[in-house]
PDB file of C-alpha atoms in Angstrom:
ATOM      1  CA  UNK A 992      -0.002   0.044  -0.217  1.00 84.00           C
ATOM      2  CA  UNK A 993       2.681   2.458   0.617  1.00 83.00           C
ATOM      3  CA  UNK A 994       4.565   1.769  -2.614  1.00 80.00           C
ATOM      4  CA  UNK A 995       1.052   2.162  -4.283  1.00 81.00           C
ATOM      5  CA  UNK A 996       0.309   5.392  -2.411  1.00 81.00           C
ATOM      6  CA  UNK A 997       3.671   7.145  -1.663  1.00 76.00           C
ATOM      7  CA  UNK A 998       6.192   5.726  -3.877  1.00 65.00           C
ATOM      8  CA  UNK A 999       4.082   5.298  -7.081  1.00 61.00           C
ATOM      9  CA  UNK A1000       6.968   3.485  -8.847  1.00 64.00           C
ATOM     10  CA  UNK A1001       4.814   0.688 -10.381  1.00 71.00           C
ATOM     11  CA  UNK A1002       2.583   0.314 -13.206  1.00 77.00           C
ATOM     12  CA  UNK A1003      -0.001   0.104 -10.815  1.00 82.00           C
ATOM     13  CA  UNK A1004       0.960   3.221  -8.522  1.00 77.00           C
ATOM     14  CA  UNK A1005       0.852   5.035 -11.506  1.00 78.00           C
ATOM     15  CA  UNK A1006      -2.473   4.304 -12.553  1.00 85.00           C
ATOM     16  CA  UNK A1007      -3.869   4.752  -9.298  1.00 85.00           C
ATOM     17  CA  UNK A1008      -2.177   8.266  -8.950  1.00 82.00           C
ATOM     18  CA  UNK A1009      -3.481   9.119 -12.765  1.00 84.00           C
ATOM     19  CA  UNK A1010      -7.309   8.020 -11.711  1.00 89.00           C
ATOM     20  CA  UNK A1011      -6.778  10.073  -8.607  1.00 87.00           C
ATOM     21  CA  UNK A1012      -5.631  13.294 -10.337  1.00 86.00           C
ATOM     22  CA  UNK A1013      -8.627  12.859 -12.895  1.00 90.00           C
ATOM     23  CA  UNK A1014     -10.903  12.688  -9.986  1.00 90.00           C
ATOM     24  CA  UNK A1015      -9.333  15.628  -8.207  1.00 88.00           C
ATOM     25  CA  UNK A1016     -10.051  17.535 -11.805  1.00 88.00           C
ATOM     26  CA  UNK A1017     -13.230  16.264 -11.905  1.00 91.00           C
ATOM     27  CA  UNK A1018     -14.239  17.499  -8.670  1.00 87.00           C
ATOM     28  CA  UNK A1019     -12.953  21.195  -9.386  1.00 86.00           C
ATOM     29  CA  UNK A1020     -15.091  21.119 -12.497  1.00 89.00           C
ATOM     30  CA  UNK A1021     -18.224  19.608 -10.594  1.00 88.00           C
ATOM     31  CA  UNK A1022     -17.455  22.677  -8.302  1.00 84.00           C
ATOM     32  CA  UNK A1023     -17.532  25.384 -10.985  1.00 85.00           C
ATOM     33  CA  UNK A1024     -20.497  24.175 -12.567  1.00 88.00           C
ATOM     34  CA  UNK A1025     -22.470  23.822  -9.642  1.00 85.00           C
ATOM     35  CA  UNK A1026     -22.401  27.212  -9.346  1.00 81.00           C
ATOM     36  CA  UNK A1027     -24.671  27.729 -12.482  1.00 86.00           C
ATOM     37  CA  UNK A1028     -28.283  27.833 -11.248  1.00 85.00           C
ATOM     38  CA  UNK A1029     -29.609  25.908 -14.262  1.00 89.00           C
ATOM     39  CA  UNK A1030     -26.936  23.447 -14.240  1.00 88.00           C
ATOM     40  CA  UNK A1031     -27.289  22.760 -10.264  1.00 85.00           C
ATOM     41  CA  UNK A1032     -31.564  22.182 -10.644  1.00 87.00           C
ATOM     42  CA  UNK A1033     -30.831  19.806 -13.641  1.00 90.00           C
ATOM     43  CA  UNK A1034     -27.947  17.941 -12.373  1.00 89.00           C
ATOM     44  CA  UNK A1035     -28.169  18.106  -8.496  1.00 87.00           C
ATOM     45  CA  UNK A1036     -28.540  14.472  -8.068  1.00 90.00           C
ATOM     46  CA  UNK A1037     -25.876  13.528 -10.131  1.00 92.00           C
ATOM     47  CA  UNK A1038     -23.812  16.090  -8.381  1.00 88.00           C
ATOM     48  CA  UNK A1039     -24.669  14.694  -4.819  1.00 88.00           C
ATOM     49  CA  UNK A1040     -23.710  11.280  -6.277  1.00 91.00           C
ATOM     50  CA  UNK A1041     -20.779  12.125  -7.237  1.00 91.00           C
ATOM     51  CA  UNK A1042     -19.849  13.766  -4.368  1.00 88.00           C
ATOM     52  CA  UNK A1043     -20.597  11.136  -1.942  1.00 89.00           C
ATOM     53  CA  UNK A1044     -18.231   9.069  -4.217  1.00 93.00           C
ATOM     54  CA  UNK A1045     -15.540  11.347  -4.231  1.00 90.00           C
ATOM     55  CA  UNK A1046     -15.661  11.228  -0.364  1.00 89.00           C
ATOM     56  CA  UNK A1047     -15.705   7.867   0.083  1.00 92.00           C
ATOM     57  CA  UNK A1048     -12.372   7.923  -2.071  1.00 92.00           C
ATOM     58  CA  UNK A1049     -10.930  10.941  -0.651  1.00 90.00           C
ATOM     59  CA  UNK A1050     -11.436   9.426   2.693  1.00 92.00           C
ATOM     60  CA  UNK A1051     -10.182   6.040   1.899  1.00 92.00           C
ATOM     61  CA  UNK A1052      -6.927   7.911   0.292  1.00 90.00           C
ATOM     62  CA  UNK A1053      -6.229   9.953   3.807  1.00 91.00           C
ATOM     63  CA  UNK A1054      -6.961   7.190   5.988  1.00 92.00           C
ATOM     64  CA  UNK A1055      -4.512   4.723   4.009  1.00 91.00           C
ATOM     65  CA  UNK A1056      -1.840   7.556   3.625  1.00 90.00           C
ATOM     66  CA  UNK A1057      -2.323   7.976   7.516  1.00 91.00           C
ATOM     67  CA  UNK A1058      -1.577   4.298   8.200  1.00 91.00           C
ATOM     68  CA  UNK A1059       1.223   3.595   6.065  1.00 89.00           C
ATOM     69  CA  UNK A1060       3.313   6.907   6.486  1.00 89.00           C
ATOM     70  CA  UNK A1061       4.954   4.820   9.291  1.00 90.00           C
ATOM     71  CA  UNK A1062       6.962   2.770   6.659  1.00 89.00           C
ATOM     72  CA  UNK A1063       8.886   6.592   6.013  1.00 85.00           C
ATOM     73  CA  UNK A1064      11.656   6.768   8.575  1.00 85.00           C
ATOM     74  CA  UNK A1065      10.729  10.258   9.276  1.00 85.00           C
ATOM     75  CA  UNK A1066       7.257   8.982  10.692  1.00 87.00           C
ATOM     76  CA  UNK A1067       8.287   5.768  12.016  1.00 85.00           C
ATOM     77  CA  UNK A1068       6.791   5.826  15.517  1.00 85.00           C
ATOM     78  CA  UNK A1069       3.409   4.340  15.573  1.00 85.00           C
ATOM     79  CA  UNK A1070       1.461   7.205  17.489  1.00 88.00           C
ATOM     80  CA  UNK A1071       3.735   9.942  17.389  1.00 89.00           C
ATOM     81  CA  UNK A1072       4.771   9.634  13.602  1.00 88.00           C
ATOM     82  CA  UNK A1073       1.328   9.423  12.263  1.00 89.00           C
ATOM     83  CA  UNK A1074       0.697  12.798  14.165  1.00 91.00           C
ATOM     84  CA  UNK A1075       3.734  14.382  12.924  1.00 91.00           C
ATOM     85  CA  UNK A1076       2.490  13.174   9.365  1.00 90.00           C
ATOM     86  CA  UNK A1077      -0.911  14.347   9.837  1.00 90.00           C
ATOM     87  CA  UNK A1078       0.698  18.032  10.528  1.00 90.00           C
ATOM     88  CA  UNK A1079       2.289  18.134   7.233  1.00 87.00           C
ATOM     89  CA  UNK A1080       0.940  20.484   4.443  1.00 82.00           C
ATOM     90  CA  UNK A1081       0.104  18.034   2.213  1.00 83.00           C
ATOM     91  CA  UNK A1082      -1.673  15.519   4.748  1.00 86.00           C
ATOM     92  CA  UNK A1083      -3.772  19.010   5.933  1.00 88.00           C
ATOM     93  CA  UNK A1084      -4.766  19.338   2.193  1.00 85.00           C
ATOM     94  CA  UNK A1085      -6.428  15.708   2.081  1.00 87.00           C
ATOM     95  CA  UNK A1086      -8.093  16.530   5.318  1.00 88.00           C
ATOM     96  CA  UNK A1087      -9.615  20.140   4.033  1.00 85.00           C
ATOM     97  CA  UNK A1088     -10.548  18.348   1.118  1.00 83.00           C
ATOM     98  CA  UNK A1089     -12.883  16.147   2.995  1.00 85.00           C
ATOM     99  CA  UNK A1090     -13.781  18.080   5.998  1.00 83.00           C
ATOM    100  CA  UNK A1091     -16.768  20.211   4.819  1.00 78.00           C
ATOM    101  CA  UNK A1092     -18.654  17.009   3.975  1.00 79.00           C
ATOM    102  CA  UNK A1093     -18.229  15.735   7.577  1.00 80.00           C
ATOM    103  CA  UNK A1094     -18.833  19.061   8.935  1.00 77.00           C
ATOM    104  CA  UNK A1095     -22.241  19.853   6.903  1.00 71.00           C
ATOM    105  CA  UNK A1096     -23.243  16.655   8.347  1.00 69.00           C
ATOM    106  CA  UNK A1097     -22.798  17.893  12.032  1.00 73.00           C
ATOM    107  CA  UNK A1098     -23.561  21.452  11.495  1.00 72.00           C
ATOM    108  CA  UNK A1099     -25.282  24.091   9.306  1.00 69.00           C
ATOM    109  CA  UNK A1100     -23.039  25.309   6.997  1.00 63.00           C
ATOM    110  CA  UNK A1101     -23.492  27.927   3.974  1.00 60.00           C
ATOM    111  CA  UNK A1102     -22.961  25.688   0.959  1.00 61.00           C
ATOM    112  CA  UNK A1103     -21.226  28.914  -0.621  1.00 63.00           C
ATOM    113  CA  UNK A1104     -18.568  28.229   1.947  1.00 65.00           C
ATOM    114  CA  UNK A1105     -18.564  24.305   1.719  1.00 67.00           C
ATOM    115  CA  UNK A1106     -18.446  24.923  -2.415  1.00 68.00           C
ATOM    116  CA  UNK A1107     -15.344  27.118  -1.998  1.00 69.00           C
ATOM    117  CA  UNK A1108     -13.819  24.841   0.607  1.00 72.00           C
ATOM    118  CA  UNK A1109     -14.061  21.917  -1.764  1.00 73.00           C
ATOM    119  CA  UNK A1110     -12.170  23.983  -4.472  1.00 73.00           C
ATOM    120  CA  UNK A1111      -9.344  23.407  -2.441  1.00 73.00           C
ATOM    121  CA  UNK A1112      -9.003  20.133  -3.520  1.00 75.00           C
ATOM    122  CA  UNK A1113      -6.902  21.308  -6.498  1.00 75.00           C
ATOM    123  CA  UNK A1114      -4.035  21.589  -3.980  1.00 75.00           C
ATOM    124  CA  UNK A1115      -4.172  17.758  -3.833  1.00 77.00           C
ATOM    125  CA  UNK A1116      -2.513  17.742  -7.307  1.00 73.00           C
ATOM    126  CA  UNK A1117       0.720  19.236  -5.603  1.00 71.00           C
ATOM    127  CA  UNK A1118       1.267  15.237  -4.582  1.00 71.00           C
ATOM    128  CA  UNK A1119       0.794  14.068  -8.208  1.00 68.00           C
ATOM    129  CA  UNK A1120       2.169  16.786 -10.395  1.00 68.00           C
ATOM    130  CA  UNK A1121       6.059  17.417 -10.417  1.00 70.00           C
ATOM    131  CA  UNK A1122       5.362  20.890 -11.626  1.00 70.00           C
ATOM    132  CA  UNK A1123       3.194  22.050  -8.886  1.00 72.00           C
ATOM    133  CA  UNK A1124       5.623  20.318  -6.376  1.00 72.00           C
ATOM    134  CA  UNK A1125       8.135  22.275  -7.520  1.00 76.00           C
ATOM    135  CA  UNK A1126       6.303  25.462  -7.667  1.00 76.00           C
ATOM    136  CA  UNK A1127       5.678  24.710  -4.103  1.00 76.00           C
ATOM    137  CA  UNK A1128       9.080  23.944  -2.995  1.00 79.00           C
ATOM    138  CA  UNK A1129      10.198  26.979  -4.939  1.00 82.00           C
ATOM    139  CA  UNK A1130       7.385  29.335  -2.653  1.00 80.00           C
ATOM    140  CA  UNK A1131       8.624  27.579   0.520  1.00 81.00           C
ATOM    141  CA  UNK A1132      12.294  28.576  -0.210  1.00 82.00           C
ATOM    142  CA  UNK A1133      11.558  32.046  -1.323  1.00 83.00           C
ATOM    143  CA  UNK A1134       9.048  32.807   1.318  1.00 83.00           C
ATOM    144  CA  UNK A1135      11.141  34.835   3.454  1.00 85.00           C
ATOM    145  CA  UNK A1136      12.385  36.823   0.690  1.00 84.00           C
ATOM    146  CA  UNK A1137       9.216  37.340  -1.090  1.00 83.00           C
ATOM    147  CA  UNK A1138       7.756  38.289   2.181  1.00 85.00           C
ATOM    148  CA  UNK A1139      10.368  40.860   2.893  1.00 85.00           C
ATOM    149  CA  UNK A1140       9.383  42.231  -0.867  1.00 84.00           C
ATOM    150  CA  UNK A1141       5.926  42.272  -0.178  1.00 84.00           C
ATOM    151  CA  UNK A1142       6.346  44.153   3.282  1.00 88.00           C
ATOM    152  CA  UNK A1143       8.102  46.924   1.382  1.00 86.00           C
ATOM    153  CA  UNK A1144       5.296  47.578  -0.847  1.00 86.00           C
ATOM    154  CA  UNK A1145       2.837  47.733   2.007  1.00 88.00           C
ATOM    155  CA  UNK A1146       5.259  50.380   3.468  1.00 90.00           C
ATOM    156  CA  UNK A1147       5.513  52.117  -0.180  1.00 89.00           C
ATOM    157  CA  UNK A1148       1.519  51.883  -0.452  1.00 89.00           C
ATOM    158  CA  UNK A1149       1.067  53.650   2.874  1.00 91.00           C
ATOM    159  CA  UNK A1150       3.602  56.349   2.152  1.00 91.00           C
ATOM    160  CA  UNK A1151       2.163  56.932  -1.401  1.00 90.00           C
ATOM    161  CA  UNK A1152      -1.572  57.069   0.425  1.00 91.00           C
ATOM    162  CA  UNK A1153      -0.493  59.458   2.838  1.00 93.00           C
ATOM    163  CA  UNK A1154       1.429  61.813   0.174  1.00 92.00           C
ATOM    164  CA  UNK A1155      -1.509  61.744  -2.222  1.00 91.00           C
ATOM    165  CA  UNK A1156      -3.861  62.601   0.670  1.00 91.00           C
ATOM    166  CA  UNK A1157      -2.001  65.716   1.731  1.00 91.00           C
ATOM    167  CA  UNK A1158      -2.029  66.813  -1.730  1.00 92.00           C
ATOM    168  CA  UNK A1159      -5.458  66.055  -3.042  1.00 89.00           C
ATOM    169  CA  UNK A1160      -7.668  66.058  -0.097  1.00 88.00           C
ATOM    170  CA  UNK A1161      -8.669  70.112  -0.728  1.00 88.00           C
ATOM    171  CA  UNK A1162      -9.060  69.437  -4.198  1.00 88.00           C
ATOM    172  CA  UNK A1163     -11.033  66.451  -4.010  1.00 88.00           C
ATOM    173  CA  UNK A1164     -12.350  65.871  -0.347  1.00 86.00           C
ATOM    174  CA  UNK A1165     -14.887  62.689  -1.423  1.00 86.00           C
ATOM    175  CA  UNK A1166     -11.804  60.789  -3.373  1.00 84.00           C
ATOM    176  CA  UNK A1167      -9.312  61.564  -0.793  1.00 88.00           C
ATOM    177  CA  UNK A1168     -10.906  62.315   2.435  1.00 86.00           C
ATOM    178  CA  UNK A1169      -8.403  60.121   4.459  1.00 89.00           C
ATOM    179  CA  UNK A1170      -5.375  58.151   4.222  1.00 90.00           C
ATOM    180  CA  UNK A1171      -7.232  54.812   4.658  1.00 89.00           C
ATOM    181  CA  UNK A1172      -9.415  55.593   1.529  1.00 88.00           C
ATOM    182  CA  UNK A1173      -6.155  57.073  -0.177  1.00 90.00           C
ATOM    183  CA  UNK A1174      -4.674  53.370   0.134  1.00 90.00           C
ATOM    184  CA  UNK A1175      -7.109  52.090  -2.902  1.00 89.00           C
ATOM    185  CA  UNK A1176      -5.775  54.489  -5.178  1.00 89.00           C
ATOM    186  CA  UNK A1177      -2.119  53.613  -4.090  1.00 89.00           C
ATOM    187  CA  UNK A1178      -2.784  49.921  -4.426  1.00 88.00           C
ATOM    188  CA  UNK A1179      -4.264  50.156  -7.853  1.00 87.00           C
ATOM    189  CA  UNK A1180      -1.626  52.531  -8.989  1.00 86.00           C
ATOM    190  CA  UNK A1181       1.270  50.665  -7.403  1.00 84.00           C
ATOM    191  CA  UNK A1182       0.326  47.371  -9.054  1.00 81.00           C
ATOM    192  CA  UNK A1183      -0.284  49.155 -12.192  1.00 76.00           C
ATOM    193  CA  UNK A1184      -3.799  48.125 -12.484  1.00 79.00           C
ATOM    194  CA  UNK A1185      -5.032  51.564 -12.833  1.00 75.00           C
ATOM    195  CA  UNK A1186      -8.809  51.444 -12.861  1.00 78.00           C
ATOM    196  CA  UNK A1187      -9.138  55.170 -13.320  1.00 76.00           C
ATOM    197  CA  UNK A1188     -12.070  55.729 -10.936  1.00 80.00           C
ATOM    198  CA  UNK A1189      -9.897  57.674  -8.707  1.00 84.00           C
ATOM    199  CA  UNK A1190      -7.291  59.983 -10.161  1.00 86.00           C
ATOM    200  CA  UNK A1191      -5.080  63.100  -9.205  1.00 88.00           C
ATOM    201  CA  UNK A1192      -6.275  66.451 -10.703  1.00 89.00           C
ATOM    202  CA  UNK A1193      -4.211  68.867  -9.447  1.00 90.00           C
ATOM    203  CA  UNK A1194      -0.500  69.291 -11.274  1.00 92.00           C
ATOM    204  CA  UNK A1195       1.359  68.356  -8.127  1.00 91.00           C
ATOM    205  CA  UNK A1196      -0.596  65.357  -7.511  1.00 89.00           C
ATOM    206  CA  UNK A1197      -0.442  64.065 -11.178  1.00 90.00           C
ATOM    207  CA  UNK A1198       3.521  64.380 -10.486  1.00 92.00           C
ATOM    208  CA  UNK A1199       3.391  62.715  -7.536  1.00 91.00           C
ATOM    209  CA  UNK A1200       1.274  59.872  -9.019  1.00 88.00           C
ATOM    210  CA  UNK A1201       3.671  59.596 -11.991  1.00 89.00           C
ATOM    211  CA  UNK A1202       6.546  58.661  -9.580  1.00 89.00           C
ATOM    212  CA  UNK A1203       4.116  56.544  -7.498  1.00 88.00           C
ATOM    213  CA  UNK A1204       3.057  54.712 -11.046  1.00 86.00           C
ATOM    214  CA  UNK A1205       7.154  54.124 -12.104  1.00 86.00           C
ATOM    215  CA  UNK A1206       7.842  52.763  -8.646  1.00 83.00           C
ATOM    216  CA  UNK A1207       4.821  50.501  -8.726  1.00 82.00           C
ATOM    217  CA  UNK A1208       6.515  48.660 -12.117  1.00 81.00           C
ATOM    218  CA  UNK A1209       9.884  47.693  -9.681  1.00 79.00           C
ATOM    219  CA  UNK A1210       8.003  46.502  -6.956  1.00 80.00           C
ATOM    220  CA  UNK A1211       5.624  44.450  -8.877  1.00 76.00           C
ATOM    221  CA  UNK A1212       8.479  42.755 -10.862  1.00 80.00           C
ATOM    222  CA  UNK A1213      10.471  42.122  -7.661  1.00 81.00           C
ATOM    223  CA  UNK A1214       8.498  39.295  -6.571  1.00 81.00           C
ATOM    224  CA  UNK A1215       8.440  37.639 -10.039  1.00 80.00           C
ATOM    225  CA  UNK A1216      12.080  38.114 -10.219  1.00 84.00           C
ATOM    226  CA  UNK A1217      12.914  36.604  -6.714  1.00 84.00           C
ATOM    227  CA  UNK A1218      10.508  33.414  -7.865  1.00 82.00           C
ATOM    228  CA  UNK A1219      12.027  33.226 -11.225  1.00 84.00           C
ATOM    229  CA  UNK A1220      15.279  33.142  -9.884  1.00 85.00           C
ATOM    230  CA  UNK A1221      14.045  30.613  -7.346  1.00 84.00           C
ATOM    231  CA  UNK A1222      13.087  28.494 -10.069  1.00 80.00           C
ATOM    232  CA  UNK A1223      16.359  28.544 -11.773  1.00 83.00           C
ATOM    233  CA  UNK A1224      18.198  27.541  -8.301  1.00 84.00           C
ATOM    234  CA  UNK A1225      15.624  24.906  -7.812  1.00 81.00           C
ATOM    235  CA  UNK A1226      16.195  23.235 -11.221  1.00 80.00           C
ATOM    236  CA  UNK A1227      19.728  23.671 -11.140  1.00 82.00           C
ATOM    237  CA  UNK A1228      19.671  21.682  -7.583  1.00 83.00           C
ATOM    238  CA  UNK A1229      17.576  18.841  -9.129  1.00 80.00           C
ATOM    239  CA  UNK A1230      19.762  18.566 -11.824  1.00 81.00           C
ATOM    240  CA  UNK A1231      22.930  18.317  -9.347  1.00 81.00           C
ATOM    241  CA  UNK A1232      20.654  15.504  -7.441  1.00 81.00           C
ATOM    242  CA  UNK A1233      20.000  13.703 -10.579  1.00 78.00           C
ATOM    243  CA  UNK A1234      23.944  13.724 -11.290  1.00 79.00           C
ATOM    244  CA  UNK A1235      24.788  12.445  -7.922  1.00 79.00           C
ATOM    245  CA  UNK A1236      22.555   9.489  -8.501  1.00 76.00           C
ATOM    246  CA  UNK A1237      24.116   9.024 -12.055  1.00 76.00           C
ATOM    247  CA  UNK A1238      27.514   9.322 -10.409  1.00 75.00           C
ATOM    248  CA  UNK A1239      26.809   6.795  -7.894  1.00 75.00           C
ATOM    249  CA  UNK A1240      25.264   4.483 -10.529  1.00 73.00           C
ATOM    250  CA  UNK A1241      28.271   4.521 -12.825  1.00 71.00           C
ATOM    251  CA  UNK A1242      30.508   4.007  -9.984  1.00 71.00           C
ATOM    252  CA  UNK A1243      29.357   0.258  -9.930  1.00 67.00           C
ATOM    253  CA  UNK A1244      30.251  -0.204 -13.290  1.00 65.00           C
ATOM    254  CA  UNK A1245      27.772  -0.599 -16.206  1.00 65.00           C
ATOM    255  CA  UNK A1246      24.473   0.606 -15.630  1.00 69.00           C
ATOM    256  CA  UNK A1247      21.973  -2.259 -15.344  1.00 70.00           C
ATOM    257  CA  UNK A1248      18.417  -2.270 -16.647  1.00 71.00           C
ATOM    258  CA  UNK A1249      16.876  -1.908 -13.255  1.00 71.00           C
ATOM    259  CA  UNK A1250      19.299   1.016 -12.446  1.00 71.00           C
ATOM    260  CA  UNK A1251      18.252   2.508 -15.727  1.00 73.00           C
ATOM    261  CA  UNK A1252      14.435   2.178 -14.550  1.00 71.00           C
ATOM    262  CA  UNK A1253      15.220   3.751 -10.982  1.00 72.00           C
ATOM    263  CA  UNK A1254      17.012   6.570 -12.569  1.00 74.00           C
ATOM    264  CA  UNK A1255      14.010   7.296 -14.992  1.00 72.00           C
ATOM    265  CA  UNK A1256      11.900   7.240 -12.135  1.00 70.00           C
ATOM    266  CA  UNK A1257      14.301   9.617  -9.975  1.00 73.00           C
ATOM    267  CA  UNK A1258      14.267  12.181 -13.095  1.00 73.00           C
ATOM    268  CA  UNK A1259      10.398  11.901 -13.146  1.00 69.00           C
ATOM    269  CA  UNK A1260      10.016  12.778  -9.066  1.00 68.00           C
ATOM    270  CA  UNK A1261      12.521  15.628 -10.031  1.00 71.00           C
ATOM    271  CA  UNK A1262      10.546  17.161 -12.639  1.00 69.00           C
ATOM    272  CA  UNK A1263      13.176  16.710 -15.301  1.00 70.00           C
ATOM    273  CA  UNK A1264      12.152  15.845 -18.791  1.00 68.00           C
ATOM    274  CA  UNK A1265      13.253  12.370 -20.513  1.00 71.00           C
ATOM    275  CA  UNK A1266      15.624  14.122 -23.160  1.00 75.00           C
ATOM    276  CA  UNK A1267      17.059  16.119 -20.255  1.00 72.00           C
ATOM    277  CA  UNK A1268      17.682  12.935 -18.130  1.00 73.00           C
ATOM    278  CA  UNK A1269      19.464  11.213 -21.148  1.00 76.00           C
ATOM    279  CA  UNK A1270      21.667  14.223 -21.735  1.00 76.00           C
ATOM    280  CA  UNK A1271      22.449  14.614 -18.127  1.00 73.00           C
ATOM    281  CA  UNK A1272      23.304  10.629 -18.329  1.00 72.00           C
ATOM    282  CA  UNK A1273      25.343  10.736 -21.262  1.00 73.00           C
ATOM    283  CA  UNK A1274      27.376  13.472 -20.265  1.00 71.00           C
ATOM    284  CA  UNK A1275      28.369  11.817 -17.256  1.00 68.00           C
ATOM    285  CA  UNK A1276      28.887   8.456 -18.710  1.00 66.00           C
ATOM    286  CA  UNK A1277      31.084  10.592 -21.235  1.00 66.00           C
ATOM    287  CA  UNK A1278      33.201  12.374 -18.938  1.00 63.00           C
ATOM    288  CA  UNK A1279      33.715   9.059 -16.621  1.00 61.00           C
ATOM    289  CA  UNK A1280      34.936   7.248 -19.772  1.00 57.00           C
ATOM    290  CA  UNK A1281      37.278   9.683 -20.501  1.00 54.00           C
ATOM    291  CA  UNK A1282      39.035   9.284 -16.898  1.00 52.00           C
ATOM    292  CA  UNK A1283      39.685   5.604 -17.990  1.00 51.00           C
ATOM    293  CA  UNK A1284      42.302   3.681 -19.945  1.00 54.00           C
ATOM    294  CA  UNK A1285      40.922   2.729 -23.080  1.00 53.00           C
ATOM    295  CA  UNK A1286      42.588  -0.620 -22.628  1.00 57.00           C
ATOM    296  CA  UNK A1287      42.407  -1.693 -18.962  1.00 59.00           C
ATOM    297  CA  UNK A1288      39.404   0.473 -18.135  1.00 51.00           C
ATOM    298  CA  UNK A1289      41.077   1.445 -14.901  1.00 54.00           C
ATOM    299  CA  UNK A1290      41.065   4.969 -13.834  1.00 49.00           C
ATOM    300  CA  UNK A1291      44.193   6.995 -15.156  1.00 47.00           C
ATOM    301  CA  UNK A1292      46.077   8.890 -12.135  1.00 45.00           C
TER     302      UNK A1292
END
C-alpha cells in the first residue's frame, strides 16, 4: 500500500495516481458548474452522487496514507509518527478536502462556503504533479524573501496614500478624504492596475502619481524576479541531485536495466524531462569514460 500511495514507481501505482488526478480535476469542474443555477437544478442528483463517491475515495486515501506513513523513517513511530505526518502540509490539504462533507453533516454550513472549501481539492494535485511540487518548493524556499518584498510594498503603499492624501484632500475631498481611503488609489496604482476611478487632478498630484506609477512597475516585478530566480536555483539543485544519482550508479560499473529504471523514476520525481535526463546521463558517462584507460578500463592517475 505504501508503494501504491507514496512511492508510485510501479505501473499499478502510476495508474492509481493518474486516476486520483482525474478525480481531483473532475471535482474542481463539478464545483465550478454547480455554481450555475440552471446546471445545479438539472443535475443536482448527479452532483450529490459524485460528491459522495469522491468523499469515499478521498477519505480512503487519507486514512490509507495516514496508516502507511510509518514506513517512512521520518514518521516511524506508530502514534507520534502519524501525528507528525498529519501536520504536514499535504496531509492537511487531504483533510481539508474532505472536512466540509463531515462538518456539513454535524452543523449547518453555508453551501457557498462548502463549495469554496471543496475547491481546495485542487491543491491535492501537488502530490501528483511535479510542476506543482516544484512551484510549492520554490515558494517555500523563497517565502522569507517574498515576504520582505511584500512588506516593502505595503510600506510604499502607505507612504503613497499619505502623500496623495496631503496633496489632493483639498481638491478632491470625496476621493481623498482620509489616508485609509487613499490606500485604494495607492494600491491600484502601485500594482499597475489603474482602474481610473480615482485619479489626481492637481499638477503636484499628477507628478506625484507619475512617480508612484514608475515605482510600482519595479515593486511588482520584484516578487516575480525572486520566484523566477528561485525556479532557476531549484532546477539547478535537482539536476545536481540527479547527476549525483548517475555518478553513484556509474561507480558500480555498467548501468543495469533496473538502475536505468530507477534513474528514470528519479528524473520524473525531480521534474526533469526524459531528454534532459538522457543528456545528463550521457554527459556523465562520457566524462567518466574519458577518465578511464581505454585498454584496461582502470582510472588514469
